[in-house]
Amino acid sequence: MGESTNSFRALVRDALMLDSLDGPAEVSRARERGSVGRLVASGSVSLTGLALLVPHLIHLADGGPILGVVLAAVGSLVSLGLLFVGVVLARSGFSTTNVVRISVWNLLGVVVLGSVMVANLLYQGQLGTELREPTFTIANLLALGAAAHVIIGFYDARRVRAEQLAKERQKIAVLNRVIRHNLRNSATVLQGHGDILAESVTDESLVRSAEVISQHAATIGSLAENAKRVIQVYERGPSDVRPRNVTAAVEEVADEAAQSFPEASVTVTVDDDVTGECRADADSGLSLALSELVENAVEHNDSETPSVDISLTADDEWVTLGVHDDGPGIPAHEKTLITGEDELTQLQHGNGLGLWVVKAVADVSGGVLGFEEPEHGGSTVMLRFRRSSSTQ
């Protein structure tokens, strides 16, 4: 029952082009934006459907020619649809303004088509002719007209929302570039002066303070750079996904890590079933994502000789990359934020963006990012990508 209900809701979402049918966060925000106006607007659509449903049901109960029964049945379904749409609108992710916009289109359809029908009835009366069952005929046409105008309203609301989002994205993009640029510049200056202080002063407490300044400046610079990377990956989207040589990427990342972290033991384990070049459909940031995982594994390991192993396994459908370390493990709240089990809030957020870079690459590639906790300690991060048979 639950699966069929979810399938029906998904069908309605696609058919009516709803941004969200009943996502808790979206519903909460939508209701906060104006509950009274929202309920009045969505209720008017439901009331339209209810009012038009009555004459159709009466006609169905009376029976009559088969064509009339078919028209009544279609009109009843359309009226029920309007009734349901009103309920959906109240719970959707549309803003109250757009809900009102859709209800106005519905009202416009009823008023315009209703006025035309009344004028025609008056004209027929002046000619001395009468329309049989005028209530049913008018209700049937109004139902179809109202439904058509509601659909137009959905298109109109989505168009307006798309324009608003485009403007918002442009503003955010500009603001993001400015912030990243200023952060990187300020971090570079702070780190430079911190290094100078650390080399110039002799007091141990001042030396330590200078080192802390340099470390935090480097962290700020890293955050700005990783934020840029995350945005770039999502902006590229699936258009950059193509067959990538995973075997070569693993070897390249391992070699670079061995040079960057000579104190660490970085090894590669390739499954016996993987021979030659192993290719997977992935974003061009594949090597970057793998490097982030290895770098995190080394930098967050308190051991004098951190141990990191990069594994590569594959079957007919998936290529799986694993980064295993013997460190303290990834904090539980970091993993739940990345996997989406918890929402980002002002009080609950990650300490860095390295894993978000990895998640972005997995998302746009249609892959999977997962975490495991080995019994012997440490942590394991898994990246899975669809295996590609193409050699291009």
C-alpha atoms as a printed R data frame, in Angstrom:
    type eleno elety resid chain resno       x       y       z
1   ATOM     1    CA   MET     A     1   0.000   0.000   0.000
2   ATOM     2    CA   GLY     A     2   2.803   2.390   0.916
3   ATOM     3    CA   GLU     A     3   4.670   1.771  -2.344
4   ATOM     4    CA   SER     A     4   1.551   2.266  -4.471
5   ATOM     5    CA   THR     A     5   0.770   5.494  -2.603
6   ATOM     6    CA   ASN     A     6   4.294   6.798  -3.156
7   ATOM     7    CA   SER     A     7   4.108   5.852  -6.837
8   ATOM     8    CA   PHE     A     8   0.814   7.702  -7.185
9   ATOM     9    CA   ARG     A     9   2.243  10.767  -5.467
10  ATOM    10    CA   ALA     A    10   5.278  10.666  -7.760
11  ATOM    11    CA   LEU     A    11   2.948  10.432 -10.767
12  ATOM    12    CA   VAL     A    12   0.986  13.455  -9.566
13  ATOM    13    CA   ARG     A    13   4.217  15.377  -8.955
14  ATOM    14    CA   ASP     A    14   5.373  14.723 -12.517
15  ATOM    15    CA   ALA     A    15   1.980  15.296 -14.096
16  ATOM    16    CA   LEU     A    16   1.347  18.574 -12.291
17  ATOM    17    CA   MET     A    17   4.996  19.677 -12.336
18  ATOM    18    CA   LEU     A    18   5.130  20.176  -8.575
19  ATOM    19    CA   ASP     A    19   8.465  21.086  -7.040
20  ATOM    20    CA   SER     A    20   7.596  19.165  -3.910
21  ATOM    21    CA   LEU     A    21   4.510  17.211  -2.900
22  ATOM    22    CA   ASP     A    22   4.957  16.938   0.814
23  ATOM    23    CA   GLY     A    23   8.595  17.281   1.811
24  ATOM    24    CA   PRO     A    24   8.576  18.229   5.515
25  ATOM    25    CA   ALA     A    25  11.042  21.086   5.167
26  ATOM    26    CA   GLU     A    26   9.318  22.515   2.088
27  ATOM    27    CA   VAL     A    27   5.856  22.202   3.630
28  ATOM    28    CA   SER     A    28   7.001  23.927   6.815
29  ATOM    29    CA   ARG     A    29   8.568  26.818   4.899
30  ATOM    30    CA   ALA     A    30   5.531  27.112   2.613
31  ATOM    31    CA   ARG     A    31   3.108  27.265   5.497
32  ATOM    32    CA   GLU     A    32   5.212  29.848   7.280
33  ATOM    33    CA   ARG     A    33   5.055  32.068   4.220
34  ATOM    34    CA   GLY     A    34   1.321  32.751   4.681
35  ATOM    35    CA   SER     A    35  -0.965  29.971   5.882
36  ATOM    36    CA   VAL     A    36  -4.293  31.859   5.655
37  ATOM    37    CA   GLY     A    37  -3.816  33.114   2.104
38  ATOM    38    CA   ARG     A    38  -2.449  29.736   1.088
39  ATOM    39    CA   LEU     A    39  -5.443  27.850   2.475
40  ATOM    40    CA   VAL     A    40  -7.931  30.264   0.898
41  ATOM    41    CA   ALA     A    41  -6.247  29.995  -2.510
42  ATOM    42    CA   SER     A    42  -5.866  26.221  -2.495
43  ATOM    43    CA   GLY     A    43  -9.325  25.825  -0.975
44  ATOM    44    CA   SER     A    44 -10.876  27.756  -3.851
45  ATOM    45    CA   VAL     A    45  -9.495  25.174  -6.290
46  ATOM    46    CA   SER     A    46 -10.877  22.306  -4.196
47  ATOM    47    CA   LEU     A    47 -14.263  24.032  -3.858
48  ATOM    48    CA   THR     A    48 -14.384  24.455  -7.641
49  ATOM    49    CA   GLY     A    49 -13.861  20.735  -8.066
50  ATOM    50    CA   LEU     A    50 -16.455  19.915  -5.389
51  ATOM    51    CA   ALA     A    51 -19.076  22.255  -6.876
52  ATOM    52    CA   LEU     A    52 -18.594  20.825 -10.361
53  ATOM    53    CA   LEU     A    53 -18.575  17.235  -9.100
54  ATOM    54    CA   VAL     A    54 -22.170  17.356  -7.823
55  ATOM    55    CA   PRO     A    55 -24.008  17.813 -11.188
56  ATOM    56    CA   HIS     A    56 -21.794  15.145 -12.774
57  ATOM    57    CA   LEU     A    57 -22.640  12.617 -10.062
58  ATOM    58    CA   ILE     A    58 -26.361  13.452 -10.379
59  ATOM    59    CA   HIS     A    59 -26.193  12.857 -14.121
60  ATOM    60    CA   LEU     A    60 -24.378   9.556 -13.581
61  ATOM    61    CA   ALA     A    61 -27.058   8.457 -11.138
62  ATOM    62    CA   ASP     A    62 -29.851   9.351 -13.601
63  ATOM    63    CA   GLY     A    63 -28.220   7.311 -16.374
64  ATOM    64    CA   GLY     A    64 -29.215   8.001 -19.971
65  ATOM    65    CA   PRO     A    65 -27.461   7.628 -23.333
66  ATOM    66    CA   ILE     A    66 -23.998   6.084 -23.200
67  ATOM    67    CA   LEU     A    67 -22.304   9.236 -24.510
68  ATOM    68    CA   GLY     A    68 -23.836  11.283 -21.708
69  ATOM    69    CA   VAL     A    69 -22.662   8.740 -19.144
70  ATOM    70    CA   VAL     A    70 -19.132   8.876 -20.587
71  ATOM    71    CA   LEU     A    71 -19.109  12.690 -20.461
72  ATOM    72    CA   ALA     A    72 -20.375  12.593 -16.876
73  ATOM    73    CA   ALA     A    73 -17.701  10.070 -15.918
74  ATOM    74    CA   VAL     A    74 -14.934  12.159 -17.484
75  ATOM    75    CA   GLY     A    75 -16.289  15.312 -15.858
76  ATOM    76    CA   SER     A    76 -16.420  13.555 -12.481
77  ATOM    77    CA   LEU     A    77 -12.790  12.459 -12.767
78  ATOM    78    CA   VAL     A    78 -11.690  15.957 -13.775
79  ATOM    79    CA   SER     A    79 -13.677  17.477 -10.880
80  ATOM    80    CA   LEU     A    80 -12.117  15.003  -8.452
81  ATOM    81    CA   GLY     A    81  -8.748  15.971  -9.883
82  ATOM    82    CA   LEU     A    82  -9.416  19.640  -9.119
83  ATOM    83    CA   LEU     A    83 -10.483  18.690  -5.601
84  ATOM    84    CA   PHE     A    84  -7.267  16.759  -5.079
85  ATOM    85    CA   VAL     A    85  -5.088  19.451  -6.669
86  ATOM    86    CA   GLY     A    86  -6.347  21.970  -4.128
87  ATOM    87    CA   VAL     A    87  -5.202  19.700  -1.298
88  ATOM    88    CA   VAL     A    88  -1.864  19.115  -3.009
89  ATOM    89    CA   LEU     A    89  -1.304  22.841  -3.498
90  ATOM    90    CA   ALA     A    90  -1.750  23.498   0.223
91  ATOM    91    CA   ARG     A    91   0.980  20.951   0.986
92  ATOM    92    CA   SER     A    92   3.289  21.624  -1.930
93  ATOM    93    CA   GLY     A    93   6.627  23.404  -1.987
94  ATOM    94    CA   PHE     A    94   5.197  26.267  -4.032
95  ATOM    95    CA   SER     A    95   5.311  29.668  -2.357
96  ATOM    96    CA   THR     A    96   2.000  31.192  -1.266
97  ATOM    97    CA   THR     A    97   2.322  33.734  -4.074
98  ATOM    98    CA   ASN     A    98   2.483  30.972  -6.666
99  ATOM    99    CA   VAL     A    99  -0.381  29.056  -5.041
100 ATOM   100    CA   VAL     A   100  -2.488  32.215  -5.342
101 ATOM   101    CA   ARG     A   101  -1.328  32.577  -8.946
102 ATOM   102    CA   ILE     A   102  -2.575  29.073  -9.773
103 ATOM   103    CA   SER     A   103  -5.902  29.656  -8.020
104 ATOM   104    CA   VAL     A   104  -6.397  32.879  -9.991
105 ATOM   105    CA   TRP     A   105  -5.886  30.967 -13.230
106 ATOM   106    CA   ASN     A   106  -8.499  28.471 -12.046
107 ATOM   107    CA   LEU     A   107 -10.929  31.277 -11.234
108 ATOM   108    CA   LEU     A   108 -10.221  32.922 -14.572
109 ATOM   109    CA   GLY     A   109 -11.112  29.720 -16.397
110 ATOM   110    CA   VAL     A   110 -14.391  29.377 -14.516
111 ATOM   111    CA   VAL     A   111 -15.397  33.024 -14.931
112 ATOM   112    CA   VAL     A   112 -14.489  33.363 -18.612
113 ATOM   113    CA   LEU     A   113 -15.925  30.051 -19.766
114 ATOM   114    CA   GLY     A   114 -18.922  30.412 -17.459
115 ATOM   115    CA   SER     A   115 -19.677  33.869 -18.830
116 ATOM   116    CA   VAL     A   116 -19.509  32.577 -22.401
117 ATOM   117    CA   MET     A   117 -21.860  29.696 -21.558
118 ATOM   118    CA   VAL     A   118 -24.388  31.995 -19.812
119 ATOM   119    CA   ALA     A   119 -24.291  34.373 -22.777
120 ATOM   120    CA   ASN     A   120 -24.976  31.459 -25.108
121 ATOM   121    CA   LEU     A   121 -27.902  30.313 -22.977
122 ATOM   122    CA   LEU     A   122 -29.375  33.817 -23.074
123 ATOM   123    CA   TYR     A   123 -28.898  33.917 -26.825
124 ATOM   124    CA   GLN     A   124 -30.622  30.542 -27.225
125 ATOM   125    CA   GLY     A   125 -33.489  31.849 -25.105
126 ATOM   126    CA   GLN     A   126 -33.884  34.887 -27.344
127 ATOM   127    CA   LEU     A   127 -34.076  32.554 -30.333
128 ATOM   128    CA   GLY     A   128 -36.808  30.596 -28.618
129 ATOM   129    CA   THR     A   129 -34.744  27.429 -28.229
130 ATOM   130    CA   GLU     A   130 -33.721  25.758 -24.999
131 ATOM   131    CA   LEU     A   131 -30.606  23.755 -24.129
132 ATOM   132    CA   ARG     A   132 -31.470  20.432 -22.544
133 ATOM   133    CA   GLU     A   133 -29.811  19.767 -19.193
134 ATOM   134    CA   PRO     A   134 -27.992  23.125 -19.127
135 ATOM   135    CA   THR     A   135 -26.618  22.568 -15.607
136 ATOM   136    CA   PHE     A   136 -24.809  19.367 -16.596
137 ATOM   137    CA   THR     A   137 -23.552  20.845 -19.878
138 ATOM   138    CA   ILE     A   138 -22.189  23.963 -18.204
139 ATOM   139    CA   ALA     A   139 -20.619  21.936 -15.369
140 ATOM   140    CA   ASN     A   140 -18.988  19.580 -17.881
141 ATOM   141    CA   LEU     A   141 -17.424  22.382 -19.880
142 ATOM   142    CA   LEU     A   142 -16.438  24.347 -16.774
143 ATOM   143    CA   ALA     A   143 -14.655  21.322 -15.321
144 ATOM   144    CA   LEU     A   144 -12.539  20.891 -18.435
145 ATOM   145    CA   GLY     A   145 -11.922  24.637 -18.695
146 ATOM   146    CA   ALA     A   146 -10.936  24.977 -15.045
147 ATOM   147    CA   ALA     A   147  -8.575  21.994 -15.289
148 ATOM   148    CA   ALA     A   148  -6.928  23.454 -18.392
149 ATOM   149    CA   HIS     A   149  -6.444  26.805 -16.661
150 ATOM   150    CA   VAL     A   150  -5.009  25.151 -13.550
151 ATOM   151    CA   ILE     A   151  -2.430  23.432 -15.760
152 ATOM   152    CA   ILE     A   152  -1.654  26.790 -17.356
153 ATOM   153    CA   GLY     A   153  -1.299  28.177 -13.836
154 ATOM   154    CA   PHE     A   154   1.229  25.493 -12.941
155 ATOM   155    CA   TYR     A   155   3.285  26.309 -16.013
156 ATOM   156    CA   ASP     A   156   3.081  30.008 -15.206
157 ATOM   157    CA   ALA     A   157   4.116  29.464 -11.573
158 ATOM   158    CA   ARG     A   158   7.051  27.299 -12.596
159 ATOM   159    CA   ARG     A   159   8.123  29.879 -15.182
160 ATOM   160    CA   VAL     A   160   8.082  32.628 -12.562
161 ATOM   161    CA   ARG     A   161   9.902  30.427 -10.074
162 ATOM   162    CA   ALA     A   162  12.517  29.490 -12.666
163 ATOM   163    CA   GLU     A   163  13.157  33.166 -13.386
164 ATOM   164    CA   GLN     A   164  13.480  33.895  -9.674
165 ATOM   165    CA   LEU     A   165  15.888  30.989  -9.172
166 ATOM   166    CA   ALA     A   166  17.994  32.100 -12.128
167 ATOM   167    CA   LYS     A   167  18.345  35.574 -10.627
168 ATOM   168    CA   GLU     A   168  19.094  34.145  -7.180
169 ATOM   169    CA   ARG     A   169  21.722  31.776  -8.578
170 ATOM   170    CA   GLN     A   170  23.380  34.660 -10.419
171 ATOM   171    CA   LYS     A   171  23.522  36.752  -7.244
172 ATOM   172    CA   ILE     A   172  24.814  33.831  -5.191
173 ATOM   173    CA   ALA     A   173  27.429  33.008  -7.822
174 ATOM   174    CA   VAL     A   174  28.749  36.572  -7.802
175 ATOM   175    CA   LEU     A   175  28.697  36.742  -4.012
176 ATOM   176    CA   ASN     A   176  30.363  33.358  -3.773
177 ATOM   177    CA   ARG     A   177  33.202  34.387  -6.089
178 ATOM   178    CA   VAL     A   178  33.761  37.616  -4.144
179 ATOM   179    CA   ILE     A   179  33.792  35.823  -0.782
180 ATOM   180    CA   ARG     A   180  36.108  33.061  -1.984
181 ATOM   181    CA   HIS     A   181  38.489  35.571  -3.519
182 ATOM   182    CA   ASN     A   182  38.614  37.693  -0.376
183 ATOM   183    CA   LEU     A   183  38.951  34.656   1.865
184 ATOM   184    CA   ARG     A   184  41.867  33.281  -0.130
185 ATOM   185    CA   ASN     A   185  43.637  36.632  -0.190
186 ATOM   186    CA   SER     A   186  43.109  37.250   3.530
187 ATOM   187    CA   ALA     A   187  44.154  33.692   4.391
188 ATOM   188    CA   THR     A   188  47.349  34.085   2.371
189 ATOM   189    CA   VAL     A   189  48.204  37.332   4.144
190 ATOM   190    CA   LEU     A   190  47.471  35.858   7.584
191 ATOM   191    CA   GLN     A   191  49.473  32.743   6.897
192 ATOM   192    CA   GLY     A   192  52.417  34.764   5.610
193 ATOM   193    CA   HIS     A   193  52.508  37.031   8.644
194 ATOM   194    CA   GLY     A   194  52.025  34.050  10.952
195 ATOM   195    CA   ASP     A   195  55.045  32.328   9.433
196 ATOM   196    CA   ILE     A   196  57.124  35.513   9.789
197 ATOM   197    CA   LEU     A   197  56.145  35.854  13.438
198 ATOM   198    CA   ALA     A   198  56.918  32.216  14.159
199 ATOM   199    CA   GLU     A   199  60.412  32.621  12.744
200 ATOM   200    CA   SER     A   200  61.080  36.017  14.365
201 ATOM   201    CA   VAL     A   201  59.941  35.690  17.985
202 ATOM   202    CA   THR     A   202  61.714  33.670  20.662
203 ATOM   203    CA   ASP     A   203  59.000  33.447  23.288
204 ATOM   204    CA   GLU     A   204  57.529  29.946  23.052
205 ATOM   205    CA   SER     A   205  53.959  31.111  23.721
206 ATOM   206    CA   LEU     A   206  54.221  33.672  20.913
207 ATOM   207    CA   VAL     A   207  55.706  31.079  18.590
208 ATOM   208    CA   ARG     A   208  52.794  28.766  19.327
209 ATOM   209    CA   SER     A   209  50.278  31.573  18.739
210 ATOM   210    CA   ALA     A   210  51.932  32.398  15.431
211 ATOM   211    CA   GLU     A   211  51.744  28.740  14.403
212 ATOM   212    CA   VAL     A   212  48.037  28.598  15.331
213 ATOM   213    CA   ILE     A   213  47.431  31.706  13.201
214 ATOM   214    CA   SER     A   214  49.189  30.056  10.253
215 ATOM   215    CA   GLN     A   215  47.269  26.803  10.683
216 ATOM   216    CA   HIS     A   216  43.877  28.487  10.821
217 ATOM   217    CA   ALA     A   217  44.765  30.714   7.886
218 ATOM   218    CA   ALA     A   218  45.637  27.606   5.893
219 ATOM   219    CA   THR     A   219  42.302  26.071   6.921
220 ATOM   220    CA   ILE     A   220  40.398  29.138   5.737
221 ATOM   221    CA   GLY     A   221  42.228  29.031   2.419
222 ATOM   222    CA   SER     A   222  41.440  25.329   2.070
223 ATOM   223    CA   LEU     A   223  37.745  25.937   2.785
224 ATOM   224    CA   ALA     A   224  37.575  28.611   0.097
225 ATOM   225    CA   GLU     A   225  39.305  26.350  -2.424
226 ATOM   226    CA   ASN     A   226  37.110  23.333  -1.658
227 ATOM   227    CA   ALA     A   227  33.969  25.475  -1.846
228 ATOM   228    CA   LYS     A   228  35.057  26.467  -5.343
229 ATOM   229    CA   ARG     A   229  35.621  22.820  -6.252
230 ATOM   230    CA   VAL     A   230  32.211  21.708  -4.990
231 ATOM   231    CA   ILE     A   231  30.461  24.425  -6.970
232 ATOM   232    CA   GLN     A   232  32.455  23.648 -10.112
233 ATOM   233    CA   VAL     A   233  31.537  19.966  -9.946
234 ATOM   234    CA   TYR     A   234  27.817  20.666  -9.573
235 ATOM   235    CA   GLU     A   235  27.921  23.335 -12.275
236 ATOM   236    CA   ARG     A   236  29.494  20.848 -14.705
237 ATOM   237    CA   GLY     A   237  26.801  18.331 -13.858
238 ATOM   238    CA   PRO     A   238  26.363  15.046 -15.735
239 ATOM   239    CA   SER     A   239  27.640  16.614 -18.966
240 ATOM   240    CA   ASP     A   240  31.217  15.936 -17.847
241 ATOM   241    CA   VAL     A   241  30.587  12.284 -16.937
242 ATOM   242    CA   ARG     A   242  32.376   9.876 -19.248
243 ATOM   243    CA   PRO     A   243  34.449   6.672 -19.069
244 ATOM   244    CA   ARG     A   244  37.492   7.229 -16.833
245 ATOM   245    CA   ASN     A   245  40.513   5.011 -16.322
246 ATOM   246    CA   VAL     A   246  40.073   4.188 -12.628
247 ATOM   247    CA   THR     A   247  43.179   2.015 -12.488
248 ATOM   248    CA   ALA     A   248  45.380   4.878 -13.659
249 ATOM   249    CA   ALA     A   249  43.664   7.303 -11.268
250 ATOM   250    CA   VAL     A   250  44.360   5.037  -8.290
251 ATOM   251    CA   GLU     A   251  48.038   4.652  -9.188
252 ATOM   252    CA   GLU     A   252  48.424   8.395  -9.801
253 ATOM   253    CA   VAL     A   253  46.822   9.357  -6.490
254 ATOM   254    CA   ALA     A   254  48.904   6.802  -4.585
255 ATOM   255    CA   ASP     A   255  52.147   8.092  -6.131
256 ATOM   256    CA   GLU     A   256  51.290  11.715  -5.356
257 ATOM   257    CA   ALA     A   257  50.305  10.837  -1.783
258 ATOM   258    CA   ALA     A   258  53.588   8.989  -1.236
259 ATOM   259    CA   GLN     A   259  55.494  12.111  -2.298
260 ATOM   260    CA   SER     A   260  53.298  14.561  -0.339
261 ATOM   261    CA   PHE     A   261  53.261  12.450   2.836
262 ATOM   262    CA   PRO     A   262  56.569  10.587   3.053
263 ATOM   263    CA   GLU     A   263  55.878   9.699   6.684
264 ATOM   264    CA   ALA     A   264  52.747   7.751   5.702
265 ATOM   265    CA   SER     A   265  52.410   4.261   4.268
266 ATOM   266    CA   VAL     A   266  50.177   4.489   1.200
267 ATOM   267    CA   THR     A   267  49.448   1.168  -0.511
268 ATOM   268    CA   VAL     A   268  47.216  -0.017  -3.349
269 ATOM   269    CA   THR     A   269  45.201  -3.241  -3.346
270 ATOM   270    CA   VAL     A   270  43.645  -4.294  -6.643
271 ATOM   271    CA   ASP     A   271  41.241  -7.226  -6.764
272 ATOM   272    CA   ASP     A   272  42.456 -10.227  -8.734
273 ATOM   273    CA   ASP     A   273  39.387  -9.986 -10.988
274 ATOM   274    CA   VAL     A   274  40.450  -6.503 -12.135
275 ATOM   275    CA   THR     A   275  42.878  -6.867 -15.007
276 ATOM   276    CA   GLY     A   276  44.185  -4.182 -17.317
277 ATOM   277    CA   GLU     A   277  42.368  -0.868 -17.488
278 ATOM   278    CA   CYS     A   278  39.242  -0.677 -15.356
279 ATOM   279    CA   ARG     A   279  36.930   2.074 -16.539
280 ATOM   280    CA   ALA     A   280  33.954   3.693 -14.857
281 ATOM   281    CA   ASP     A   281  31.537   6.486 -15.773
282 ATOM   282    CA   ALA     A   282  32.664   9.386 -13.616
283 ATOM   283    CA   ASP     A   283  33.182  13.126 -13.476
284 ATOM   284    CA   SER     A   284  36.605  14.559 -14.254
285 ATOM   285    CA   GLY     A   285  36.984  15.184 -10.529
286 ATOM   286    CA   LEU     A   286  37.464  11.456  -9.866
287 ATOM   287    CA   SER     A   287  41.166  11.798  -9.035
288 ATOM   288    CA   LEU     A   288  40.476  14.912  -6.961
289 ATOM   289    CA   ALA     A   289  37.864  13.059  -4.896
290 ATOM   290    CA   LEU     A   290  40.216  10.155  -4.299
291 ATOM   291    CA   SER     A   291  43.031  12.539  -3.347
292 ATOM   292    CA   GLU     A   292  40.756  14.271  -0.826
293 ATOM   293    CA   LEU     A   293  39.971  10.953   0.842
294 ATOM   294    CA   VAL     A   294  43.643   9.961   1.064
295 ATOM   295    CA   GLU     A   295  44.669  13.409   2.306
296 ATOM   296    CA   ASN     A   296  41.955  13.379   4.985
297 ATOM   297    CA   ALA     A   297  42.986   9.892   6.068
298 ATOM   298    CA   VAL     A   298  46.601  11.004   6.579
299 ATOM   299    CA   GLU     A   299  46.025  14.444   8.088
300 ATOM   300    CA   HIS     A   300  43.492  13.248  10.667
301 ATOM   301    CA   ASN     A   301  45.655  10.359  11.810
302 ATOM   302    CA   ASP     A   302  47.615  10.945  15.018
303 ATOM   303    CA   SER     A   303  49.988   8.062  14.341
304 ATOM   304    CA   GLU     A   304  53.620   8.830  13.507
305 ATOM   305    CA   THR     A   305  53.324   6.539  10.494
306 ATOM   306    CA   PRO     A   306  49.737   6.739   9.203
307 ATOM   307    CA   SER     A   307  48.658   3.760   7.123
308 ATOM   308    CA   VAL     A   308  46.323   4.220   4.158
309 ATOM   309    CA   ASP     A   309  45.277   1.586   1.648
310 ATOM   310    CA   ILE     A   310  43.450   2.316  -1.612
311 ATOM   311    CA   SER     A   311  41.453  -0.673  -2.828
312 ATOM   312    CA   LEU     A   312  39.940  -1.291  -6.246
313 ATOM   313    CA   THR     A   313  37.305  -3.938  -6.898
314 ATOM   314    CA   ALA     A   314  34.796  -4.361  -9.698
315 ATOM   315    CA   ASP     A   315  31.956  -6.528 -10.939
316 ATOM   316    CA   ASP     A   316  29.910  -6.409 -14.108
317 ATOM   317    CA   GLU     A   317  27.983  -3.296 -13.039
318 ATOM   318    CA   TRP     A   318  30.003  -1.373 -10.457
319 ATOM   319    CA   VAL     A   319  33.552  -0.226  -9.794
320 ATOM   320    CA   THR     A   320  34.261   0.251  -6.098
321 ATOM   321    CA   LEU     A   321  37.063   2.361  -4.663
322 ATOM   322    CA   GLY     A   322  37.850   2.115  -0.979
323 ATOM   323    CA   VAL     A   323  40.142   4.238   1.177
324 ATOM   324    CA   HIS     A   324  41.024   2.431   4.409
325 ATOM   325    CA   ASP     A   325  43.032   3.953   7.255
326 ATOM   326    CA   ASP     A   326  44.058   3.156  10.817
327 ATOM   327    CA   GLY     A   327  43.121   6.556  12.222
328 ATOM   328    CA   PRO     A   328  40.517   7.568  14.816
329 ATOM   329    CA   GLY     A   329  37.663   7.306  12.325
330 ATOM   330    CA   ILE     A   330  35.259   9.855  10.885
331 ATOM   331    CA   PRO     A   331  32.952  11.499  13.473
332 ATOM   332    CA   ALA     A   332  29.407  10.117  13.337
333 ATOM   333    CA   HIS     A   333  27.816  13.552  12.825
334 ATOM   334    CA   GLU     A   334  30.077  14.189   9.824
335 ATOM   335    CA   LYS     A   335  28.907  10.967   8.165
336 ATOM   336    CA   THR     A   336  25.216  11.573   8.824
337 ATOM   337    CA   LEU     A   337  25.464  15.070   7.351
338 ATOM   338    CA   ILE     A   338  27.161  13.791   4.210
339 ATOM   339    CA   THR     A   339  24.713  10.932   3.723
340 ATOM   340    CA   GLY     A   340  21.744  13.241   4.301
341 ATOM   341    CA   GLU     A   341  20.502  11.471   7.436
342 ATOM   342    CA   ASP     A   342  20.842  14.801   9.259
343 ATOM   343    CA   GLU     A   343  20.244  18.293   7.897
344 ATOM   344    CA   LEU     A   344  22.791  21.074   7.865
345 ATOM   345    CA   THR     A   345  21.902  23.704  10.471
346 ATOM   346    CA   GLN     A   346  23.636  26.556  12.257
347 ATOM   347    CA   LEU     A   347  24.331  24.218  15.160
348 ATOM   348    CA   GLN     A   348  24.981  21.063  13.171
349 ATOM   349    CA   HIS     A   349  27.481  21.266  10.352
350 ATOM   350    CA   GLY     A   350  30.739  19.754   9.212
351 ATOM   351    CA   ASN     A   351  34.227  20.937  10.023
352 ATOM   352    CA   GLY     A   352  35.474  20.977   6.450
353 ATOM   353    CA   LEU     A   353  34.487  20.585   2.820
354 ATOM   354    CA   GLY     A   354  36.771  17.761   1.709
355 ATOM   355    CA   LEU     A   355  34.077  15.100   1.988
356 ATOM   356    CA   TRP     A   356  31.615  17.427   0.264
357 ATOM   357    CA   VAL     A   357  33.925  17.523  -2.748
358 ATOM   358    CA   VAL     A   358  33.838  13.713  -2.794
359 ATOM   359    CA   LYS     A   359  30.049  13.676  -2.436
360 ATOM   360    CA   ALA     A   360  29.666  16.169  -5.299
361 ATOM   361    CA   VAL     A   361  31.725  13.954  -7.625
362 ATOM   362    CA   ALA     A   362  29.682  10.895  -6.600
363 ATOM   363    CA   ASP     A   363  26.371  12.743  -7.043
364 ATOM   364    CA   VAL     A   364  26.960  14.083 -10.546
365 ATOM   365    CA   SER     A   365  28.483  10.762 -11.647
366 ATOM   366    CA   GLY     A   366  25.447   8.793 -10.545
367 ATOM   367    CA   GLY     A   367  27.657   7.014  -8.044
368 ATOM   368    CA   VAL     A   368  27.413   6.180  -4.354
369 ATOM   369    CA   LEU     A   369  29.414   7.445  -1.374
370 ATOM   370    CA   GLY     A   370  29.361   5.230   1.706
371 ATOM   371    CA   PHE     A   371  31.124   4.684   5.020
372 ATOM   372    CA   GLU     A   372  32.149   1.555   6.886
373 ATOM   373    CA   GLU     A   373  33.584   0.983  10.334
374 ATOM   374    CA   PRO     A   374  36.079  -1.916  10.342
375 ATOM   375    CA   GLU     A   375  36.139  -4.102  13.435
376 ATOM   376    CA   HIS     A   376  39.864  -3.500  13.905
377 ATOM   377    CA   GLY     A   377  39.359   0.278  14.033
378 ATOM   378    CA   GLY     A   378  40.061   3.096  11.630
379 ATOM   379    CA   SER     A   379  37.634   4.028   8.895
380 ATOM   380    CA   THR     A   380  36.730   3.044   5.358
381 ATOM   381    CA   VAL     A   381  35.196   5.326   2.765
382 ATOM   382    CA   MET     A   382  33.698   3.676  -0.301
383 ATOM   383    CA   LEU     A   383  33.117   5.265  -3.706
384 ATOM   384    CA   ARG     A   384  31.086   3.321  -6.253
385 ATOM   385    CA   PHE     A   385  30.703   4.204  -9.921
386 ATOM   386    CA   ARG     A   386  28.914   2.516 -12.783
387 ATOM   387    CA   ARG     A   387  31.319   0.338 -14.738
388 ATOM   388    CA   SER     A   388  31.809   1.370 -18.340
389 ATOM   389    CA   SER     A   389  32.393  -0.977 -21.234
390 ATOM   390    CA   SER     A   390  33.511   1.900 -23.455
391 ATOM   391    CA   THR     A   391  37.197   2.416 -24.110
392 ATOM   392    CA   GLN     A   392  36.876   6.035 -25.198
